Amino acid sequence: MTGRERRALGRGAAVVLAAVLLLRVIPAGVRGIVAARERAADRLSALARSQDLVRQMPVLRDSLGTALAGVVALAPRLLDGRTRAEASAALAALVSLQAGRSGLKVLRIAPTGDSSRGILQPVSVQAEFEGDAATLTAFLSTVERGHPLLSVVALAITSPEAVPRPGAAEALRIEIEVRGWYLARTEP
């Protein structure tokens, strides 16, 4: 091989090496540096958020204490029962008792399903009654103002008789959904 061929071969190898460096190695290195900078920025941001949370810890503890005190104060206004089934049964019994005391005839009471999670959970019952406007008003008054804390979620009133008989009390069919809350507890 002559000197000229060696120089041409050397220059060709240098061009190929430069092309590989420019097209493959340097872009990969730049992408690696950019990714490393982004990771560092993310970590700095996470560190700043963590430090901020640590500084706010006394305020968060006070807020948690206030919230827990509120739950404890609310406890007497909640339904009895440790489980959803117990609380539903207690709510159904309470609604039936209040309806009877108000003068409503209980036709049906059934618990409704709810899949919420957490410590403070709702339970509902759907009920069907017969009565008049006065007995319904008395029932709604005791449900909304009594203990435990209950609320009427849905109410539908129909009259089975299109024209009431003269001198007779109106007959109303009442469908209602009542919701209460209970404190869910797990067995130790």
Coordinates of C-alpha atoms in Angstrom, one line a residue:
M1 CA 0.0 0.0 0.0
T2 CA 1.4 3.4 -1.0
G3 CA 1.6 6.5 1.2
R4 CA -1.2 8.1 -0.7
E5 CA -3.5 5.1 -0.2
R6 CA -2.7 5.2 3.5
R7 CA -3.5 8.9 3.8
A8 CA -6.8 8.3 1.9
L9 CA -7.7 5.4 4.2
G10 CA -6.8 7.5 7.3
R11 CA -8.9 10.4 6.1
G12 CA -11.8 8.1 5.3
A13 CA -11.6 6.5 8.8
A14 CA -11.4 10.0 10.3
V15 CA -14.5 11.1 8.4
V16 CA -16.4 7.9 9.4
L17 CA -15.4 8.4 13.0
A18 CA -16.4 12.1 13.0
A19 CA -19.7 11.2 11.4
V20 CA -20.4 8.5 14.1
L21 CA -19.4 11.0 16.8
L22 CA -21.6 13.8 15.4
L23 CA -24.6 11.7 14.5
R24 CA -24.7 9.2 17.3
V25 CA -22.5 9.8 20.3
I26 CA -22.8 13.5 20.8
P27 CA -26.7 13.6 20.5
A28 CA -27.0 10.7 22.9
G29 CA -24.7 12.5 25.4
V30 CA -26.8 15.7 25.0
R31 CA -30.0 13.8 25.6
G32 CA -28.5 12.2 28.7
I33 CA -27.4 15.6 30.1
V34 CA -30.9 17.1 29.4
A35 CA -32.5 14.1 31.1
A36 CA -30.2 14.4 34.1
R37 CA -31.0 18.1 34.4
E38 CA -34.7 17.4 34.3
R39 CA -34.4 14.7 37.0
A40 CA -32.4 17.1 39.1
A41 CA -35.0 19.8 38.7
D42 CA -37.8 17.3 39.7
R43 CA -35.8 16.2 42.7
L44 CA -35.2 19.8 43.8
S45 CA -38.9 20.6 43.4
A46 CA -39.8 17.5 45.5
L47 CA -37.3 18.5 48.1
A48 CA -38.8 22.0 48.2
R49 CA -42.3 20.6 48.6
S50 CA -41.1 18.3 51.4
Q51 CA -39.4 21.1 53.2
D52 CA -42.6 23.2 52.9
L53 CA -44.7 20.4 54.4
V54 CA -42.2 20.0 57.2
R55 CA -42.5 23.7 57.9
Q56 CA -46.3 23.4 57.9
M57 CA -46.4 20.4 60.2
P58 CA -47.6 22.3 63.3
V59 CA -50.4 23.9 61.3
L60 CA -51.4 20.5 59.9
R61 CA -51.4 18.9 63.4
D62 CA -53.6 21.7 64.7
S63 CA -56.0 21.2 61.7
L64 CA -56.1 17.4 62.4
G65 CA -56.8 18.1 66.0
T66 CA -59.7 20.4 65.1
A67 CA -61.1 17.9 62.6
L68 CA -60.9 15.1 65.2
A69 CA -62.6 17.3 67.8
G70 CA -65.4 18.0 65.3
V71 CA -65.9 14.3 64.6
V72 CA -66.0 13.6 68.4
A73 CA -68.5 16.4 68.9
L74 CA -70.6 15.0 66.0
A75 CA -70.6 11.4 67.5
P76 CA -73.8 11.8 69.5
R77 CA -75.6 12.8 66.3
L78 CA -74.6 9.7 64.4
L79 CA -76.4 6.4 64.0
D80 CA -75.6 3.5 66.2
G81 CA -73.7 0.6 64.6
R82 CA -70.2 -0.4 63.9
T83 CA -70.9 -1.8 60.4
R84 CA -73.0 -0.7 57.5
A85 CA -75.5 -3.5 58.2
E86 CA -75.9 -2.5 61.8
A87 CA -76.3 1.2 60.9
S88 CA -78.8 0.4 58.2
A89 CA -80.9 -1.6 60.6
A90 CA -80.7 1.2 63.2
L91 CA -81.8 3.7 60.6
A92 CA -84.7 1.5 59.4
A93 CA -85.9 1.0 62.9
L94 CA -85.7 4.7 63.7
V95 CA -87.6 5.7 60.5
S96 CA -90.3 3.1 61.3
L97 CA -90.6 4.3 64.9
Q98 CA -90.8 8.0 63.8
A99 CA -93.4 7.1 61.1
G100 CA -95.5 5.2 63.7
R101 CA -95.3 8.0 66.2
S102 CA -96.3 10.5 63.5
G103 CA -99.3 8.5 62.5
L104 CA -98.1 7.2 59.1
K105 CA -98.8 3.6 58.1
V106 CA -95.5 1.9 57.1
L107 CA -95.8 -0.1 53.9
R108 CA -92.2 -0.8 53.2
I109 CA -88.7 0.0 54.4
A110 CA -85.6 -1.2 52.6
P111 CA -81.9 -0.2 52.9
T112 CA -80.2 1.2 49.8
G113 CA -76.7 0.3 48.7
D114 CA -73.8 2.6 49.0
S115 CA -70.1 1.8 48.4
S116 CA -68.5 4.8 49.9
R117 CA -65.3 4.4 52.0
G118 CA -63.9 6.2 54.9
I119 CA -64.5 6.6 58.6
L120 CA -67.7 8.7 58.4
Q121 CA -70.1 6.8 56.0
P122 CA -73.6 7.4 54.9
V123 CA -76.4 4.8 55.0
S124 CA -79.9 5.3 53.5
V125 CA -83.3 3.6 53.5
Q126 CA -86.1 3.9 51.1
A127 CA -89.5 3.8 52.7
E128 CA -93.1 3.8 51.6
F129 CA -95.9 5.2 53.8
E130 CA -99.6 6.0 53.7
G131 CA -101.0 9.0 55.6
D132 CA -102.2 12.5 55.3
A133 CA -100.5 15.9 55.0
A134 CA -100.5 16.5 58.8
T135 CA -98.9 13.1 59.6
L136 CA -96.3 13.6 56.8
T137 CA -95.5 17.1 58.2
A138 CA -95.0 15.7 61.7
F139 CA -92.8 12.9 60.4
L140 CA -90.6 15.3 58.3
S141 CA -90.3 17.6 61.3
T142 CA -89.0 14.9 63.7
V143 CA -86.7 13.4 61.1
E144 CA -85.1 16.7 60.1
R145 CA -84.7 18.1 63.6
G146 CA -84.2 15.0 65.7
H147 CA -81.3 13.0 67.0
P148 CA -79.5 11.3 65.3
L149 CA -78.8 13.6 62.4
L150 CA -80.9 12.5 59.4
S151 CA -81.8 14.1 56.1
V152 CA -84.5 13.5 53.5
V153 CA -82.8 12.9 50.2
A154 CA -85.8 12.2 48.0
L155 CA -89.6 12.6 48.5
A156 CA -92.4 11.7 46.2
I157 CA -96.1 12.2 47.2
T158 CA -99.0 10.8 45.2
S159 CA -102.7 10.6 45.9
P160 CA -104.3 7.2 45.1
E161 CA -107.7 8.8 44.8
A162 CA -108.2 11.4 42.0
V163 CA -111.1 12.9 43.9
P164 CA -111.2 12.5 47.7
R165 CA -114.4 11.5 49.3
P166 CA -116.2 14.4 51.0
G167 CA -115.5 14.6 54.7
A168 CA -112.8 11.9 54.6
A169 CA -109.1 12.7 55.3
E170 CA -106.9 12.8 52.3
A171 CA -105.0 9.6 51.6
L172 CA -101.5 10.1 50.4
R173 CA -98.9 7.6 49.3
I174 CA -95.4 8.8 50.3
E175 CA -92.1 7.4 49.0
I176 CA -89.1 8.8 50.8
E177 CA -85.4 8.2 51.1
V178 CA -83.8 9.1 54.4
R179 CA -80.0 9.2 54.9
G180 CA -78.0 9.1 58.1
W181 CA -74.3 8.8 59.0
Y182 CA -72.4 6.4 61.1
L183 CA -68.8 6.0 62.3
A184 CA -67.3 3.0 60.6
R185 CA -65.1 1.0 62.9
T186 CA -63.2 -2.2 62.3
E187 CA -62.8 -4.9 64.8
P188 CA -59.3 -5.0 66.5

